[in-house]
């Protein structure tokens, strides 16, 4: 499931018993797969840029919004992902983390 804000959207997924979120933006530039008419199901080639993954710092109230100005770039030739770390992204529907209730273990 997802929600949108400009060309960036928030996606939700589950990992073990955590509900997590991340922001995603498609490639928009002249050299992007979308502009070239390529299928997103194709394997990337050397001509396509690898995705950019933006990880926010840890702190009270921080989540993927930290990268809004970077993700607002109009002509990105690459996909952008900004995951909300466990316990962050509650504004978008991600699970809050209370270590007394849900210990953090992998």
GROMACS .gro file of N, CA and C in nm:
model
  318
    1UNK      N    1   0.085  -0.117   0.000
    1UNK     CA    2   0.000   0.000   0.000
    1UNK      C    3   0.088   0.122   0.000
    2UNK      N    4   0.038   0.235  -0.051
    2UNK     CA    5   0.122   0.353  -0.062
    2UNK      C    6   0.039   0.480  -0.052
    3UNK      N    7   0.107   0.590  -0.021
    3UNK     CA    8   0.047   0.722  -0.023
    3UNK      C    9   0.144   0.815  -0.094
    4UNK      N   10   0.094   0.927  -0.149
    4UNK     CA   11   0.178   1.010  -0.233
    4UNK      C   12   0.195   1.150  -0.179
    5UNK      N   13   0.307   1.211  -0.209
    5UNK     CA   14   0.336   1.351  -0.184
    5UNK      C   15   0.427   1.394  -0.296
    6UNK      N   16   0.381   1.479  -0.388
    6UNK     CA   17   0.448   1.516  -0.512
    6UNK      C   18   0.481   1.388  -0.588
    7UNK      N   19   0.607   1.370  -0.631
    7UNK     CA   20   0.641   1.248  -0.705
    7UNK      C   21   0.703   1.142  -0.614
    8UNK      N   22   0.712   1.171  -0.485
    8UNK     CA   23   0.762   1.075  -0.387
    8UNK      C   24   0.643   1.008  -0.320
    9UNK      N   25   0.652   0.878  -0.302
    9UNK     CA   26   0.542   0.809  -0.235
    9UNK      C   27   0.594   0.727  -0.119
   10UNK      N   28   0.506   0.702  -0.023
   10UNK     CA   29   0.539   0.622   0.093
   10UNK      C   30   0.483   0.482   0.071
   11UNK      N   31   0.567   0.382   0.087
   11UNK     CA   32   0.528   0.243   0.073
   11UNK      C   33   0.535   0.176   0.210
   12UNK      N   34   0.455   0.073   0.228
   12UNK     CA   35   0.454  -0.003   0.353
   12UNK      C   36   0.490  -0.149   0.323
   13UNK      N   37   0.556  -0.211   0.419
   13UNK     CA   38   0.588  -0.354   0.407
   13UNK      C   39   0.604  -0.412   0.547
   14UNK      N   40   0.610  -0.542   0.558
   14UNK     CA   41   0.629  -0.609   0.686
   14UNK      C   42   0.759  -0.687   0.685
   15UNK      N   43   0.827  -0.682   0.798
   15UNK     CA   44   0.949  -0.760   0.819
   15UNK      C   45   0.934  -0.826   0.955
   16UNK      N   46   0.933  -0.959   0.956
   16UNK     CA   47   0.902  -1.037   1.076
   16UNK      C   48   0.770  -0.983   1.132
   17UNK      N   49   0.767  -0.933   1.254
   17UNK     CA   50   0.641  -0.881   1.307
   17UNK      C   51   0.640  -0.728   1.314
   18UNK      N   52   0.720  -0.664   1.231
   18UNK     CA   53   0.726  -0.518   1.224
   18UNK      C   54   0.653  -0.467   1.099
   19UNK      N   55   0.573  -0.364   1.114
   19UNK     CA   56   0.518  -0.292   0.999
   19UNK      C   57   0.608  -0.171   0.977
   20UNK      N   58   0.667  -0.163   0.859
   20UNK     CA   59   0.768  -0.061   0.829
   20UNK      C   60   0.728   0.019   0.705
   21UNK      N   61   0.792   0.134   0.689
   21UNK     CA   62   0.762   0.220   0.575
   21UNK      C   63   0.893   0.270   0.512
   22UNK      N   64   0.881   0.315   0.388
   22UNK     CA   65   0.993   0.382   0.321
   22UNK      C   66   0.937   0.477   0.216
   23UNK      N   67   1.014   0.577   0.182
   23UNK     CA   68   0.977   0.668   0.073
   23UNK      C   69   1.047   0.620  -0.053
   24UNK      N   70   0.977   0.637  -0.165
   24UNK     CA   71   1.029   0.592  -0.293
   24UNK      C   72   1.003   0.698  -0.398
   25UNK      N   73   1.101   0.718  -0.486
   25UNK     CA   74   1.082   0.808  -0.600
   25UNK      C   75   1.140   0.742  -0.723
   26UNK      N   76   1.059   0.737  -0.828
   26UNK     CA   77   1.105   0.681  -0.956
   26UNK      C   78   1.211   0.770  -1.018
   27UNK      N   79   1.290   0.712  -1.106
   27UNK     CA   80   1.384   0.791  -1.184
   27UNK      C   81   1.306   0.886  -1.275
   28UNK      N   82   1.348   1.011  -1.281
   28UNK     CA   83   1.274   1.113  -1.355
   28UNK      C   84   1.352   1.176  -1.470
   29UNK      N   85   1.483   1.163  -1.472
   29UNK     CA   86   1.567   1.236  -1.568
   29UNK      C   87   1.561   1.180  -1.708
   30UNK      N   88   1.633   1.249  -1.796
   30UNK     CA   89   1.635   1.212  -1.938
   30UNK      C   90   1.694   1.074  -1.961
   31UNK      N   91   1.780   1.029  -1.873
   31UNK     CA   92   1.843   0.898  -1.890
   31UNK      C   93   1.777   0.789  -1.808
   32UNK      N   94   1.663   0.819  -1.747
   32UNK     CA   95   1.597   0.720  -1.664
   32UNK      C   96   1.528   0.614  -1.748
   33UNK      N   97   1.501   0.499  -1.686
   33UNK     CA   98   1.432   0.391  -1.756
   33UNK      C   99   1.294   0.436  -1.801
   34UNK      N  100   1.225   0.516  -1.719
   34UNK     CA  101   1.091   0.562  -1.753
   34UNK      C  102   1.094   0.647  -1.881
   35UNK      N  103   1.188   0.741  -1.888
   35UNK     CA  104   1.196   0.830  -2.003
   35UNK      C  105   1.237   0.755  -2.130
   36UNK      N  106   1.314   0.649  -2.117
   36UNK     CA  107   1.357   0.572  -2.234
   36UNK      C  108   1.252   0.473  -2.281
   37UNK      N  109   1.145   0.458  -2.201
   37UNK     CA  110   1.039   0.366  -2.238
   37UNK      C  111   1.071   0.221  -2.205
   38UNK      N  112   1.164   0.198  -2.117
   38UNK     CA  113   1.201   0.062  -2.080
   38UNK      C  114   1.103   0.008  -1.979
   39UNK      N  115   1.095  -0.120  -1.972
   39UNK     CA  116   1.011  -0.187  -1.873
   39UNK      C  117   1.085  -0.190  -1.739
   40UNK      N  118   1.013  -0.164  -1.631
   40UNK     CA  119   1.075  -0.170  -1.500
   40UNK      C  120   1.109  -0.313  -1.462
   41UNK      N  121   1.060  -0.410  -1.537
   41UNK     CA  122   1.091  -0.550  -1.507
   41UNK      C  123   1.221  -0.595  -1.570
   42UNK      N  124   1.278  -0.512  -1.660
   42UNK     CA  125   1.405  -0.547  -1.722
   42UNK      C  126   1.518  -0.539  -1.622
   43UNK      N  127   1.619  -0.619  -1.641
   43UNK     CA  128   1.737  -0.610  -1.559
   43UNK      C  129   1.812  -0.481  -1.593
   44UNK      N  130   1.871  -0.414  -1.492
   44UNK     CA  131   1.946  -0.292  -1.520
   44UNK      C  132   2.069  -0.322  -1.605
   45UNK      N  133   2.108  -0.226  -1.684
   45UNK     CA  134   2.229  -0.238  -1.765
   45UNK      C  135   2.329  -0.135  -1.715
   46UNK      N  136   2.447  -0.134  -1.773
   46UNK     CA  137   2.548  -0.036  -1.733
   46UNK      C  138   2.502   0.106  -1.763
   47UNK      N  139   2.406   0.124  -1.853
   47UNK     CA  140   2.359   0.257  -1.889
   47UNK      C  141   2.262   0.314  -1.785
   48UNK      N  142   2.208   0.232  -1.698
   48UNK     CA  143   2.116   0.281  -1.596
   48UNK      C  144   2.191   0.299  -1.465
   49UNK      N  145   2.162   0.407  -1.398
   49UNK     CA  146   2.227   0.435  -1.271
   49UNK      C  147   2.170   0.344  -1.163
   50UNK      N  148   2.252   0.300  -1.069
   50UNK     CA  149   2.200   0.220  -0.958
   50UNK      C  150   2.112   0.307  -0.868
   51UNK      N  151   2.023   0.247  -0.792
   51UNK     CA  152   1.937   0.326  -0.703
   51UNK      C  153   2.018   0.393  -0.593
   52UNK      N  154   1.965   0.501  -0.541
   52UNK     CA  155   2.025   0.573  -0.430
   52UNK      C  156   1.945   0.541  -0.304
   53UNK      N  157   2.010   0.490  -0.201
   53UNK     CA  158   1.945   0.458  -0.075
   53UNK      C  159   1.990   0.561   0.028
   54UNK      N  160   1.893   0.632   0.086
   54UNK     CA  161   1.920   0.738   0.183
   54UNK      C  162   1.875   0.692   0.321
   55UNK      N  163   1.968   0.678   0.415
   55UNK     CA  164   1.937   0.631   0.549
   55UNK      C  165   1.945   0.750   0.645
   56UNK      N  166   1.834   0.777   0.713
   56UNK     CA  167   1.829   0.892   0.803
   56UNK      C  168   1.907   0.866   0.932
   57UNK      N  169   1.953   0.974   1.000
   57UNK     CA  170   2.019   0.954   1.129
   57UNK      C  171   1.919   0.906   1.234
   58UNK      N  172   1.968   0.855   1.344
   58UNK     CA  173   1.882   0.806   1.451
   58UNK      C  174   1.864   0.917   1.553
   59UNK      N  175   1.740   0.939   1.592
   59UNK     CA  176   1.709   1.040   1.692
   59UNK      C  177   1.559   1.055   1.706
   60UNK      N  178   1.518   1.117   1.813
   60UNK     CA  179   1.375   1.136   1.839
   60UNK      C  180   1.313   1.219   1.727
   61UNK      N  181   1.208   1.167   1.668
   61UNK     CA  182   1.134   1.239   1.564
   61UNK      C  183   1.192   1.229   1.424
   62UNK      N  184   1.302   1.159   1.406
   62UNK     CA  185   1.361   1.149   1.273
   62UNK      C  186   1.304   1.029   1.198
   63UNK      N  187   1.281   1.049   1.069
   63UNK     CA  188   1.244   0.941   0.979
   63UNK      C  189   1.279   0.984   0.838
   64UNK      N  190   1.221   0.922   0.739
   64UNK     CA  191   1.260   0.948   0.600
   64UNK      C  192   1.233   1.090   0.554
   65UNK      N  193   1.151   1.170   0.624
   65UNK     CA  194   1.130   1.310   0.586
   65UNK      C  195   1.263   1.386   0.585
   66UNK      N  196   1.361   1.336   0.659
   66UNK     CA  197   1.493   1.399   0.667
   66UNK      C  198   1.551   1.423   0.527
   67UNK      N  199   1.514   1.341   0.431
   67UNK     CA  200   1.569   1.347   0.295
   67UNK      C  201   1.477   1.418   0.196
   68UNK      N  202   1.372   1.485   0.240
   68UNK     CA  203   1.276   1.550   0.148
   68UNK      C  204   1.343   1.639   0.043
   69UNK      N  205   1.436   1.725   0.085
   69UNK     CA  206   1.499   1.818  -0.010
   69UNK      C  207   1.580   1.744  -0.116
   70UNK      N  208   1.645   1.637  -0.077
   70UNK     CA  209   1.722   1.558  -0.173
   70UNK      C  210   1.627   1.486  -0.269
   71UNK      N  211   1.519   1.430  -0.216
   71UNK     CA  212   1.426   1.354  -0.300
   71UNK      C  213   1.342   1.444  -0.390
   72UNK      N  214   1.336   1.574  -0.361
   72UNK     CA  215   1.261   1.667  -0.444
   72UNK      C  216   1.335   1.710  -0.571
   73UNK      N  217   1.457   1.659  -0.593
   73UNK     CA  218   1.531   1.690  -0.715
   73UNK      C  219   1.445   1.651  -0.834
   74UNK      N  220   1.433   1.740  -0.930
   74UNK     CA  221   1.342   1.717  -1.043
   74UNK      C  222   1.393   1.615  -1.144
   75UNK      N  223   1.521   1.616  -1.175
   75UNK     CA  224   1.574   1.531  -1.281
   75UNK      C  225   1.670   1.425  -1.228
   76UNK      N  226   1.621   1.337  -1.143
   76UNK     CA  227   1.706   1.229  -1.095
   76UNK      C  228   1.705   1.115  -1.198
   77UNK      N  229   1.823   1.068  -1.232
   77UNK     CA  230   1.836   0.959  -1.329
   77UNK      C  231   1.835   0.822  -1.261
   78UNK      N  232   1.798   0.817  -1.136
   78UNK     CA  233   1.804   0.694  -1.060
   78UNK      C  234   1.687   0.688  -0.964
   79UNK      N  235   1.651   0.568  -0.927
   79UNK     CA  236   1.547   0.551  -0.826
   79UNK      C  237   1.604   0.590  -0.690
   80UNK      N  238   1.518   0.644  -0.602
   80UNK     CA  239   1.560   0.680  -0.468
   80UNK      C  240   1.474   0.607  -0.365
   81UNK      N  241   1.540   0.554  -0.263
   81UNK     CA  242   1.472   0.488  -0.151
   81UNK      C  243   1.519   0.552  -0.022
   82UNK      N  244   1.425   0.584   0.068
   82UNK     CA  245   1.458   0.635   0.201
   82UNK      C  246   1.380   0.553   0.303
   83UNK      N  247   1.442   0.447   0.356
   83UNK     CA  248   1.370   0.363   0.452
   83UNK      C  249   1.357   0.431   0.588
   84UNK      N  250   1.246   0.404   0.655
   84UNK     CA  251   1.229   0.445   0.794
   84UNK      C  252   1.283   0.331   0.880
   85UNK      N  253   1.381   0.361   0.962
   85UNK     CA  254   1.439   0.259   1.048
   85UNK      C  255   1.335   0.208   1.148
   86UNK      N  256   1.357   0.090   1.203
   86UNK     CA  257   1.263   0.032   1.299
   86UNK      C  258   1.237   0.132   1.412
   87UNK      N  259   1.109   0.156   1.440
   87UNK     CA  260   1.069   0.250   1.542
   87UNK      C  261   1.051   0.392   1.490
   88UNK      N  262   1.085   0.415   1.365
   88UNK     CA  263   1.070   0.546   1.301
   88UNK      C  264   0.960   0.535   1.195
   89UNK      N  265   0.916   0.646   1.142
   89UNK     CA  266   0.813   0.641   1.039
   89UNK      C  267   0.674   0.618   1.091
   90UNK      N  268   0.652   0.642   1.220
   90UNK     CA  269   0.519   0.619   1.277
   90UNK      C  270   0.415   0.711   1.216
   91UNK      N  271   0.457   0.827   1.169
   91UNK     CA  272   0.365   0.920   1.103
   91UNK      C  273   0.304   0.858   0.977
   92UNK      N  274   0.380   0.768   0.913
   92UNK     CA  275   0.334   0.701   0.790
   92UNK      C  276   0.272   0.565   0.817
   93UNK      N  277   0.263   0.523   0.942
   93UNK     CA  278   0.203   0.394   0.973
   93UNK      C  279   0.301   0.288   1.016
   94UNK      N  280   0.429   0.323   1.029
   94UNK     CA  281   0.527   0.226   1.078
   94UNK      C  282   0.508   0.204   1.227
   95UNK      N  283   0.551   0.087   1.274
   95UNK     CA  284   0.538   0.054   1.415
   95UNK      C  285   0.631   0.138   1.502
   96UNK      N  286   0.579   0.186   1.614
   96UNK     CA  287   0.664   0.247   1.716
   96UNK      C  288   0.740   0.137   1.786
   97UNK      N  289   0.852   0.170   1.846
   97UNK     CA  290   0.931   0.070   1.914
   97UNK      C  291   0.935   0.099   2.064
   98UNK      N  292   0.890   0.005   2.142
   98UNK     CA  293   0.899   0.008   2.287
   98UNK      C  294   0.975  -0.117   2.326
   99UNK      N  295   1.102  -0.103   2.367
   99UNK     CA  296   1.183  -0.223   2.395
   99UNK      C  297   1.127  -0.311   2.506
  100UNK      N  298   1.043  -0.254   2.594
  100UNK     CA  299   0.984  -0.335   2.701
  100UNK      C  300   0.876  -0.428   2.645
  101UNK      N  301   0.813  -0.386   2.535
  101UNK     CA  302   0.705  -0.464   2.474
  101UNK      C  303   0.756  -0.552   2.361
  102UNK      N  304   0.845  -0.499   2.280
  102UNK     CA  305   0.894  -0.568   2.161
  102UNK      C  306   1.045  -0.555   2.154
  103UNK      N  307   1.119  -0.652   2.208
  103UNK     CA  308   1.266  -0.643   2.203
  103UNK      C  309   1.313  -0.643   2.058
  104UNK      N  310   1.420  -0.573   2.035
  104UNK     CA  311   1.477  -0.565   1.901
  104UNK      C  312   1.577  -0.679   1.884
  105UNK      N  313   1.539  -0.778   1.804
  105UNK     CA  314   1.629  -0.891   1.777
  105UNK      C  315   1.610  -0.933   1.632
  106UNK      N  316   1.717  -0.982   1.576
  106UNK     CA  317   1.713  -1.023   1.436
  106UNK      C  318   1.736  -1.170   1.431
   0.00000   0.00000   0.00000
